[in-house]
């Protein structure tokens, strides 16, 4: 049996088998009125199906397995969630199985009934040894189906990020200002330092920084001090000033806990992405934004508003340093780069919009997300390059984020038959 269970699920879902004189293994006549709703979560594979077995109409669920014996292996017989299963659909009925009450489970065996064209498509069009199982045939898939698959994967990706944001909202007891602030820090960690950045945002509340935002050095002192990145002593006057400032604020707010340098990654980051420089950039952003949430949520779909918010110059010291005590001959930073700005809009602004719209049930925010993403250049990473090598080039951030979602959510785990592209290839030649 060189196939996965999801293949049989798709065969049942779209009825890719001969339904003439359909019978269960014990001879009951089967008429299918409704295959049910495909369940991607816990419980039976198809919910709320409708069948007629030997003239009796039944409403309930359908469970799909390659072998009938997997019913017992998966302990479905003792699970109340499976008490309402009215049909067990299998490739091969290798063992009789029973309901929890001891009655035989009606079983439909599909061996020998699946359409030959479906088998051929499954074997020929999906190469599960490849990073992109459908790569060699993807050019044959209509544009509208590829777009639909990208949109679905993108929405799922945004929903996952929304869950993270809404969990922060729960931690802040519904404070959207503090939530936006914490999410900004998480995104500014750019994967390699996202965890300590997130922790830092909880150690220095947004309201505390707001009260001192007119003094960028005060924000730098508080953030770099609580990050555990300030040196104990320095010969540089500005750093000496930051050390004194942090000592003052630490005592003022009675901060008992801070991070340490070992929690931050310098080795895995380029100098422009050193946490010291990123924190200094954050201090300048927060110093220039009297209201972070309002600045992010304002009614603008243009780069200009976000460029004004995020591409601000750091303080003079950080225009010539990546780290403490190590001046550079050339200017280290005049604010974040254009490419970094685009990544922040993709990873910070858009998920925040999406989560906000989901929370308040305002669908227009989702449309704003899609509109803005189609104006942002596509990302250039190993995933988008994989698709480009197969003649599917990402034109904008909508495409590239969708491709990332497809690759991680479907290609890597080989859930091809849950993907609209894989489904299209499976049935494409069966007509």
GROMACS .gro file of C-alpha atoms in nm:
model
  431
    1UNK     CA    1   0.000   0.000   0.000
    2UNK     CA    2   0.217   0.281  -0.129
    3UNK     CA    3  -0.021   0.561  -0.032
    4UNK     CA    4  -0.123   0.762   0.271
    5UNK     CA    5  -0.453   0.778   0.454
    6UNK     CA    6  -0.516   1.129   0.321
    7UNK     CA    7  -0.535   0.977  -0.029
    8UNK     CA    8  -0.829   0.762   0.080
    9UNK     CA    9  -0.988   1.061   0.253
   10UNK     CA   10  -0.977   1.254  -0.074
   11UNK     CA   11  -1.113   0.953  -0.264
   12UNK     CA   12  -1.409   0.945  -0.025
   13UNK     CA   13  -1.454   1.323  -0.020
   14UNK     CA   14  -1.478   1.352  -0.399
   15UNK     CA   15  -1.618   1.002  -0.458
   16UNK     CA   16  -1.335   0.889  -0.687
   17UNK     CA   17  -1.456   0.529  -0.692
   18UNK     CA   18  -1.714   0.310  -0.859
   19UNK     CA   19  -2.043   0.349  -0.672
   20UNK     CA   20  -2.246   0.100  -0.874
   21UNK     CA   21  -2.394  -0.179  -0.661
   22UNK     CA   22  -2.203  -0.048  -0.360
   23UNK     CA   23  -2.209  -0.283  -0.058
   24UNK     CA   24  -2.048  -0.310   0.282
   25UNK     CA   25  -1.824  -0.611   0.346
   26UNK     CA   26  -2.119  -0.794   0.507
   27UNK     CA   27  -2.346  -0.733   0.206
   28UNK     CA   28  -2.552  -0.426   0.307
   29UNK     CA   29  -2.651  -0.204   0.015
   30UNK     CA   30  -2.499   0.145   0.041
   31UNK     CA   31  -2.637   0.470  -0.100
   32UNK     CA   32  -2.441   0.788  -0.029
   33UNK     CA   33  -2.649   1.103   0.012
   34UNK     CA   34  -2.385   1.324   0.179
   35UNK     CA   35  -2.017   1.235   0.231
   36UNK     CA   36  -1.997   1.470   0.531
   37UNK     CA   37  -1.773   1.765   0.615
   38UNK     CA   38  -1.400   1.690   0.610
   39UNK     CA   39  -1.276   1.726   0.967
   40UNK     CA   40  -0.913   1.842   0.998
   41UNK     CA   41  -0.916   1.832   1.379
   42UNK     CA   42  -0.981   1.573   1.647
   43UNK     CA   43  -1.251   1.309   1.598
   44UNK     CA   44  -1.390   1.123   1.295
   45UNK     CA   45  -1.259   1.220   0.950
   46UNK     CA   46  -1.599   1.324   0.810
   47UNK     CA   47  -1.878   1.470   1.018
   48UNK     CA   48  -2.252   1.485   0.957
   49UNK     CA   49  -2.266   1.237   0.670
   50UNK     CA   50  -2.593   1.088   0.543
   51UNK     CA   51  -2.620   0.731   0.411
   52UNK     CA   52  -2.879   0.464   0.339
   53UNK     CA   53  -2.781   0.111   0.452
   54UNK     CA   54  -3.023  -0.159   0.337
   55UNK     CA   55  -3.302   0.095   0.310
   56UNK     CA   56  -3.242   0.258   0.650
   57UNK     CA   57  -3.135   0.625   0.643
   58UNK     CA   58  -2.851   0.703   0.884
   59UNK     CA   59  -2.699   1.035   0.989
   60UNK     CA   60  -2.360   1.044   1.158
   61UNK     CA   61  -1.987   1.037   1.096
   62UNK     CA   62  -1.749   0.850   0.864
   63UNK     CA   63  -1.401   0.729   0.960
   64UNK     CA   64  -1.135   0.646   0.697
   65UNK     CA   65  -0.838   0.406   0.737
   66UNK     CA   66  -0.606   0.215   0.508
   67UNK     CA   67  -0.667  -0.106   0.706
   68UNK     CA   68  -0.976  -0.187   0.908
   69UNK     CA   69  -0.753  -0.306   1.195
   70UNK     CA   70  -0.634   0.053   1.244
   71UNK     CA   71  -0.970   0.120   1.413
   72UNK     CA   72  -0.852  -0.086   1.709
   73UNK     CA   73  -0.490   0.035   1.685
   74UNK     CA   74  -0.611   0.394   1.721
   75UNK     CA   75  -0.838   0.298   2.014
   76UNK     CA   76  -1.150   0.435   1.846
   77UNK     CA   77  -1.368   0.166   1.998
   78UNK     CA   78  -1.334   0.314   2.346
   79UNK     CA   79  -1.353   0.678   2.240
   80UNK     CA   80  -1.701   0.836   2.281
   81UNK     CA   81  -1.625   1.072   1.991
   82UNK     CA   82  -1.654   0.772   1.757
   83UNK     CA   83  -1.984   0.633   1.890
   84UNK     CA   84  -2.173   0.812   1.612
   85UNK     CA   85  -1.968   0.668   1.324
   86UNK     CA   86  -2.209   0.512   1.074
   87UNK     CA   87  -1.954   0.386   0.819
   88UNK     CA   88  -1.591   0.273   0.827
   89UNK     CA   89  -1.426   0.334   0.488
   90UNK     CA   90  -1.107   0.131   0.432
   91UNK     CA   91  -0.877   0.020   0.156
   92UNK     CA   92  -0.865  -0.334   0.288
   93UNK     CA   93  -1.090  -0.505   0.543
   94UNK     CA   94  -0.819  -0.710   0.717
   95UNK     CA   95  -1.008  -0.749   1.044
   96UNK     CA   96  -1.366  -0.716   1.166
   97UNK     CA   97  -1.408  -0.427   1.408
   98UNK     CA   98  -1.681  -0.339   1.653
   99UNK     CA   99  -1.847  -0.038   1.807
  100UNK     CA  100  -1.819   0.033   2.179
  101UNK     CA  101  -2.149  -0.154   2.237
  102UNK     CA  102  -2.014  -0.467   2.067
  103UNK     CA  103  -2.209  -0.440   1.739
  104UNK     CA  104  -2.015  -0.483   1.410
  105UNK     CA  105  -1.903  -0.160   1.242
  106UNK     CA  106  -2.048  -0.127   0.887
  107UNK     CA  107  -1.737  -0.126   0.664
  108UNK     CA  108  -1.693  -0.023   0.301
  109UNK     CA  109  -1.382  -0.166   0.131
  110UNK     CA  110  -1.245   0.045  -0.158
  111UNK     CA  111  -0.988  -0.206  -0.283
  112UNK     CA  112  -1.050  -0.256  -0.655
  113UNK     CA  113  -1.306   0.027  -0.673
  114UNK     CA  114  -1.090   0.343  -0.705
  115UNK     CA  115  -1.077   0.490  -1.056
  116UNK     CA  116  -0.758   0.393  -1.242
  117UNK     CA  117  -0.694   0.752  -1.356
  118UNK     CA  118  -0.685   0.867  -0.993
  119UNK     CA  119  -0.426   0.603  -0.910
  120UNK     CA  120  -0.211   0.707  -1.207
  121UNK     CA  121  -0.229   1.073  -1.117
  122UNK     CA  122  -0.139   1.004  -0.757
  123UNK     CA  123   0.163   0.795  -0.856
  124UNK     CA  124   0.283   1.011  -1.146
  125UNK     CA  125   0.211   1.369  -1.044
  126UNK     CA  126   0.316   1.372  -0.678
  127UNK     CA  127   0.682   1.296  -0.608
  128UNK     CA  128   0.706   1.258  -0.231
  129UNK     CA  129   1.088   1.234  -0.249
  130UNK     CA  130   1.104   1.598  -0.358
  131UNK     CA  131   1.096   1.910  -0.135
  132UNK     CA  132   0.811   2.026  -0.358
  133UNK     CA  133   0.625   1.703  -0.440
  134UNK     CA  134   0.426   1.865  -0.722
  135UNK     CA  135   0.720   2.063  -0.864
  136UNK     CA  136   0.753   1.878  -1.196
  137UNK     CA  137   0.384   1.930  -1.277
  138UNK     CA  138   0.310   2.263  -1.112
  139UNK     CA  139   0.325   2.458  -1.439
  140UNK     CA  140   0.020   2.264  -1.561
  141UNK     CA  141  -0.195   2.388  -1.273
  142UNK     CA  142  -0.424   2.680  -1.373
  143UNK     CA  143  -0.330   3.020  -1.232
  144UNK     CA  144  -0.662   3.055  -1.050
  145UNK     CA  145  -0.600   2.733  -0.855
  146UNK     CA  146  -0.245   2.834  -0.766
  147UNK     CA  147  -0.372   3.173  -0.649
  148UNK     CA  148  -0.643   3.006  -0.443
  149UNK     CA  149  -0.384   2.775  -0.281
  150UNK     CA  150  -0.159   3.072  -0.201
  151UNK     CA  151  -0.449   3.267  -0.050
  152UNK     CA  152  -0.553   2.972   0.167
  153UNK     CA  153  -0.196   2.915   0.291
  154UNK     CA  154  -0.151   3.288   0.353
  155UNK     CA  155  -0.470   3.314   0.557
  156UNK     CA  156  -0.364   3.012   0.762
  157UNK     CA  157  -0.023   3.172   0.821
  158UNK     CA  158  -0.184   3.497   0.934
  159UNK     CA  159  -0.423   3.307   1.161
  160UNK     CA  160  -0.126   3.139   1.331
  161UNK     CA  161   0.039   3.474   1.390
  162UNK     CA  162  -0.292   3.615   1.509
  163UNK     CA  163  -0.304   3.346   1.775
  164UNK     CA  164   0.033   3.464   1.904
  165UNK     CA  165  -0.083   3.826   1.913
  166UNK     CA  166  -0.413   3.738   2.082
  167UNK     CA  167  -0.225   3.536   2.343
  168UNK     CA  168  -0.022   3.849   2.417
  169UNK     CA  169  -0.348   4.044   2.435
  170UNK     CA  170  -0.469   3.795   2.693
  171UNK     CA  171  -0.148   3.842   2.894
  172UNK     CA  172  -0.192   4.220   2.886
  173UNK     CA  173  -0.557   4.186   2.992
  174UNK     CA  174  -0.693   4.335   2.671
  175UNK     CA  175  -0.445   4.624   2.639
  176UNK     CA  176  -0.392   4.669   2.265
  177UNK     CA  177  -0.126   4.939   2.318
  178UNK     CA  178   0.090   4.709   2.527
  179UNK     CA  179   0.019   4.420   2.291
  180UNK     CA  180   0.136   4.615   1.985
  181UNK     CA  181   0.448   4.718   2.178
  182UNK     CA  182   0.533   4.359   2.275
  183UNK     CA  183   0.466   4.231   1.925
  184UNK     CA  184   0.697   4.499   1.783
  185UNK     CA  185   0.978   4.377   2.008
  186UNK     CA  186   0.918   4.014   1.912
  187UNK     CA  187   0.937   4.102   1.542
  188UNK     CA  188   1.247   4.316   1.595
  189UNK     CA  189   1.425   4.003   1.719
  190UNK     CA  190   1.416   3.869   1.359
  191UNK     CA  191   1.401   3.501   1.467
  192UNK     CA  192   1.754   3.481   1.606
  193UNK     CA  193   1.669   3.707   1.902
  194UNK     CA  194   1.288   3.704   1.901
  195UNK     CA  195   1.261   3.520   2.236
  196UNK     CA  196   1.480   3.755   2.446
  197UNK     CA  197   1.326   4.055   2.269
  198UNK     CA  198   0.982   3.932   2.370
  199UNK     CA  199   1.099   3.884   2.729
  200UNK     CA  200   1.255   4.232   2.734
  201UNK     CA  201   0.922   4.388   2.637
  202UNK     CA  202   0.762   4.234   2.946
  203UNK     CA  203   1.038   4.367   3.173
  204UNK     CA  204   0.997   4.730   3.062
  205UNK     CA  205   0.626   4.817   3.016
  206UNK     CA  206   0.524   5.043   2.733
  207UNK     CA  207   0.364   5.295   2.968
  208UNK     CA  208   0.698   5.335   3.149
  209UNK     CA  209   0.877   5.421   2.827
  210UNK     CA  210   0.599   5.654   2.715
  211UNK     CA  211   0.656   5.873   3.020
  212UNK     CA  212   1.021   5.924   2.922
  213UNK     CA  213   0.994   5.911   2.544
  214UNK     CA  214   1.128   6.264   2.488
  215UNK     CA  215   1.470   6.146   2.610
  216UNK     CA  216   1.593   5.873   2.378
  217UNK     CA  217   1.897   5.813   2.601
  218UNK     CA  218   1.661   5.729   2.889
  219UNK     CA  219   1.485   5.471   2.671
  220UNK     CA  220   1.818   5.324   2.561
  221UNK     CA  221   1.939   5.306   2.921
  222UNK     CA  222   1.626   5.129   3.043
  223UNK     CA  223   1.605   4.883   2.755
  224UNK     CA  224   1.975   4.801   2.720
  225UNK     CA  225   2.012   4.779   3.096
  226UNK     CA  226   1.716   4.543   3.140
  227UNK     CA  227   1.847   4.345   2.843
  228UNK     CA  228   2.167   4.285   3.037
  229UNK     CA  229   2.371   4.434   2.754
  230UNK     CA  230   2.510   4.746   2.923
  231UNK     CA  231   2.875   4.705   3.026
  232UNK     CA  232   2.960   4.748   3.393
  233UNK     CA  233   3.202   5.028   3.308
  234UNK     CA  234   3.324   5.215   3.003
  235UNK     CA  235   3.572   5.479   2.892
  236UNK     CA  236   3.315   5.629   2.654
  237UNK     CA  237   3.123   5.928   2.797
  238UNK     CA  238   2.792   5.834   2.635
  239UNK     CA  239   2.805   5.478   2.766
  240UNK     CA  240   2.896   5.611   3.112
  241UNK     CA  241   2.584   5.828   3.089
  242UNK     CA  242   2.369   5.523   2.999
  243UNK     CA  243   2.510   5.327   3.293
  244UNK     CA  244   2.423   5.609   3.534
  245UNK     CA  245   2.077   5.647   3.379
  246UNK     CA  246   2.002   5.278   3.411
  247UNK     CA  247   2.120   5.270   3.771
  248UNK     CA  248   1.875   5.554   3.846
  249UNK     CA  249   1.576   5.389   3.673
  250UNK     CA  250   1.651   5.046   3.816
  251UNK     CA  251   1.626   5.189   4.165
  252UNK     CA  252   1.328   5.410   4.079
  253UNK     CA  253   1.117   5.121   3.946
  254UNK     CA  254   1.267   4.862   4.180
  255UNK     CA  255   1.352   4.627   3.895
  256UNK     CA  256   1.460   4.298   4.049
  257UNK     CA  257   1.507   4.095   3.734
  258UNK     CA  258   1.684   4.151   3.403
  259UNK     CA  259   1.813   3.940   3.117
  260UNK     CA  260   2.179   3.850   3.075
  261UNK     CA  261   2.411   3.871   2.777
  262UNK     CA  262   2.417   3.492   2.734
  263UNK     CA  263   2.049   3.501   2.633
  264UNK     CA  264   2.129   3.708   2.326
  265UNK     CA  265   2.276   3.582   2.001
  266UNK     CA  266   2.553   3.785   1.841
  267UNK     CA  267   2.729   3.497   1.665
  268UNK     CA  268   2.424   3.405   1.458
  269UNK     CA  269   2.350   3.763   1.354
  270UNK     CA  270   2.502   4.011   1.113
  271UNK     CA  271   2.636   4.331   1.273
  272UNK     CA  272   2.336   4.523   1.140
  273UNK     CA  273   2.116   4.278   1.330
  274UNK     CA  274   2.307   4.285   1.659
  275UNK     CA  275   2.060   4.312   1.949
  276UNK     CA  276   2.239   4.620   2.083
  277UNK     CA  277   2.176   4.810   1.760
  278UNK     CA  278   1.821   4.678   1.723
  279UNK     CA  279   1.733   4.790   2.076
  280UNK     CA  280   1.880   5.135   2.004
  281UNK     CA  281   1.664   5.153   1.690
  282UNK     CA  282   1.359   5.053   1.894
  283UNK     CA  283   1.435   5.328   2.143
  284UNK     CA  284   1.438   5.585   1.862
  285UNK     CA  285   1.115   5.450   1.712
  286UNK     CA  286   0.937   5.469   2.048
  287UNK     CA  287   1.081   5.813   2.118
  288UNK     CA  288   0.935   5.945   1.792
  289UNK     CA  289   0.594   5.773   1.821
  290UNK     CA  290   0.368   5.929   2.086
  291UNK     CA  291   0.114   5.652   2.026
  292UNK     CA  292   0.244   5.330   1.872
  293UNK     CA  293  -0.091   5.158   1.817
  294UNK     CA  294  -0.248   5.464   1.655
  295UNK     CA  295   0.051   5.499   1.425
  296UNK     CA  296   0.019   5.136   1.312
  297UNK     CA  297  -0.359   5.129   1.281
  298UNK     CA  298  -0.406   5.465   1.108
  299UNK     CA  299  -0.599   5.455   0.785
  300UNK     CA  300  -0.307   5.429   0.546
  301UNK     CA  301  -0.214   5.166   0.290
  302UNK     CA  302   0.106   5.339   0.180
  303UNK     CA  303   0.469   5.280   0.270
  304UNK     CA  304   0.520   5.642   0.364
  305UNK     CA  305   0.339   5.620   0.698
  306UNK     CA  306   0.532   5.312   0.806
  307UNK     CA  307   0.859   5.452   0.677
  308UNK     CA  308   0.803   5.760   0.892
  309UNK     CA  309   0.727   5.540   1.192
  310UNK     CA  310   0.998   5.276   1.157
  311UNK     CA  311   1.286   5.425   0.955
  312UNK     CA  312   1.404   5.679   1.211
  313UNK     CA  313   1.769   5.748   1.289
  314UNK     CA  314   1.910   5.603   1.610
  315UNK     CA  315   2.107   5.826   1.846
  316UNK     CA  316   2.447   5.954   1.734
  317UNK     CA  317   2.641   5.686   1.923
  318UNK     CA  318   2.466   5.406   1.733
  319UNK     CA  319   2.530   5.566   1.397
  320UNK     CA  320   2.895   5.469   1.453
  321UNK     CA  321   2.862   5.151   1.659
  322UNK     CA  322   2.711   4.805   1.627
  323UNK     CA  323   2.806   4.715   1.981
  324UNK     CA  324   2.948   4.890   2.288
  325UNK     CA  325   3.311   5.003   2.274
  326UNK     CA  326   3.363   4.909   1.910
  327UNK     CA  327   3.332   5.216   1.685
  328UNK     CA  328   3.318   5.164   1.309
  329UNK     CA  329   3.491   5.376   1.050
  330UNK     CA  330   3.176   5.407   0.845
  331UNK     CA  331   2.825   5.490   0.961
  332UNK     CA  332   2.674   5.179   1.116
  333UNK     CA  333   2.311   5.274   1.086
  334UNK     CA  334   2.086   5.556   0.982
  335UNK     CA  335   1.782   5.354   1.070
  336UNK     CA  336   1.656   5.023   0.942
  337UNK     CA  337   1.713   4.934   0.578
  338UNK     CA  338   1.445   4.931   0.314
  339UNK     CA  339   1.443   4.551   0.308
  340UNK     CA  340   1.410   4.537   0.687
  341UNK     CA  341   1.126   4.788   0.668
  342UNK     CA  342   0.943   4.557   0.427
  343UNK     CA  343   0.995   4.258   0.660
  344UNK     CA  344   0.861   4.456   0.956
  345UNK     CA  345   0.549   4.554   0.764
  346UNK     CA  346   0.499   4.188   0.667
  347UNK     CA  347   0.569   4.044   1.012
  348UNK     CA  348   0.463   4.324   1.248
  349UNK     CA  349   0.202   4.548   1.087
  350UNK     CA  350   0.000   4.302   0.877
  351UNK     CA  351  -0.045   4.030   1.145
  352UNK     CA  352  -0.145   4.302   1.393
  353UNK     CA  353  -0.409   4.429   1.149
  354UNK     CA  354  -0.531   4.074   1.090
  355UNK     CA  355  -0.552   3.993   1.461
  356UNK     CA  356  -0.730   4.323   1.531
  357UNK     CA  357  -0.986   4.252   1.259
  358UNK     CA  358  -1.040   3.897   1.383
  359UNK     CA  359  -1.083   4.011   1.743
  360UNK     CA  360  -1.339   4.280   1.658
  361UNK     CA  361  -1.492   4.079   1.370
  362UNK     CA  362  -1.415   4.352   1.117
  363UNK     CA  363  -1.338   4.178   0.786
  364UNK     CA  364  -1.217   4.496   0.618
  365UNK     CA  365  -0.888   4.461   0.805
  366UNK     CA  366  -0.823   4.133   0.624
  367UNK     CA  367  -0.877   4.306   0.291
  368UNK     CA  368  -0.638   4.580   0.394
  369UNK     CA  369  -0.377   4.314   0.470
  370UNK     CA  370  -0.411   4.160   0.125
  371UNK     CA  371  -0.410   4.498  -0.050
  372UNK     CA  372  -0.094   4.613   0.128
  373UNK     CA  373   0.091   4.286   0.073
  374UNK     CA  374   0.037   4.311  -0.300
  375UNK     CA  375   0.227   4.642  -0.299
  376UNK     CA  376   0.530   4.502  -0.112
  377UNK     CA  377   0.810   4.335  -0.313
  378UNK     CA  378   0.839   3.958  -0.279
  379UNK     CA  379   1.084   3.817  -0.028
  380UNK     CA  380   1.396   3.647  -0.158
  381UNK     CA  381   1.464   3.340   0.054
  382UNK     CA  382   1.536   2.971   0.007
  383UNK     CA  383   1.164   2.888  -0.009
  384UNK     CA  384   1.072   3.143  -0.277
  385UNK     CA  385   1.380   3.037  -0.473
  386UNK     CA  386   1.261   2.675  -0.468
  387UNK     CA  387   0.934   2.781  -0.632
  388UNK     CA  388   1.111   3.015  -0.874
  389UNK     CA  389   1.331   2.728  -0.993
  390UNK     CA  390   1.009   2.553  -1.096
  391UNK     CA  391   0.889   2.854  -1.298
  392UNK     CA  392   0.661   2.992  -1.025
  393UNK     CA  393   0.804   3.328  -0.930
  394UNK     CA  394   0.667   3.533  -0.642
  395UNK     CA  395   0.564   3.877  -0.767
  396UNK     CA  396   0.492   4.040  -0.430
  397UNK     CA  397   0.469   3.971  -0.056
  398UNK     CA  398   0.125   3.816  -0.097
  399UNK     CA  399   0.286   3.549  -0.317
  400UNK     CA  400   0.600   3.500  -0.108
  401UNK     CA  401   0.414   3.472   0.222
  402UNK     CA  402   0.170   3.232   0.059
  403UNK     CA  403   0.461   3.023  -0.069
  404UNK     CA  404   0.615   3.012   0.278
  405UNK     CA  405   0.278   2.895   0.410
  406UNK     CA  406   0.246   2.633   0.136
  407UNK     CA  407   0.597   2.500   0.189
  408UNK     CA  408   0.579   2.478   0.568
  409UNK     CA  409   0.215   2.379   0.599
  410UNK     CA  410   0.180   2.140   0.305
  411UNK     CA  411   0.503   2.058   0.118
  412UNK     CA  412   0.729   1.977   0.413
  413UNK     CA  413   0.473   1.762   0.601
  414UNK     CA  414   0.363   1.620   0.262
  415UNK     CA  415   0.000   1.716   0.310
  416UNK     CA  416  -0.034   1.749  -0.066
  417UNK     CA  417  -0.386   1.614  -0.081
  418UNK     CA  418  -0.505   1.886   0.157
  419UNK     CA  419  -0.359   2.144  -0.082
  420UNK     CA  420  -0.566   2.273  -0.372
  421UNK     CA  421  -0.272   2.229  -0.606
  422UNK     CA  422  -0.229   1.864  -0.514
  423UNK     CA  423  -0.603   1.808  -0.539
  424UNK     CA  424  -0.607   1.966  -0.883
  425UNK     CA  425  -0.323   1.743  -1.003
  426UNK     CA  426  -0.492   1.435  -0.864
  427UNK     CA  427  -0.817   1.487  -1.051
  428UNK     CA  428  -0.677   1.678  -1.351
  429UNK     CA  429  -0.638   1.383  -1.585
  430UNK     CA  430  -0.936   1.187  -1.458
  431UNK     CA  431  -1.193   1.372  -1.664
   0.00000   0.00000   0.00000
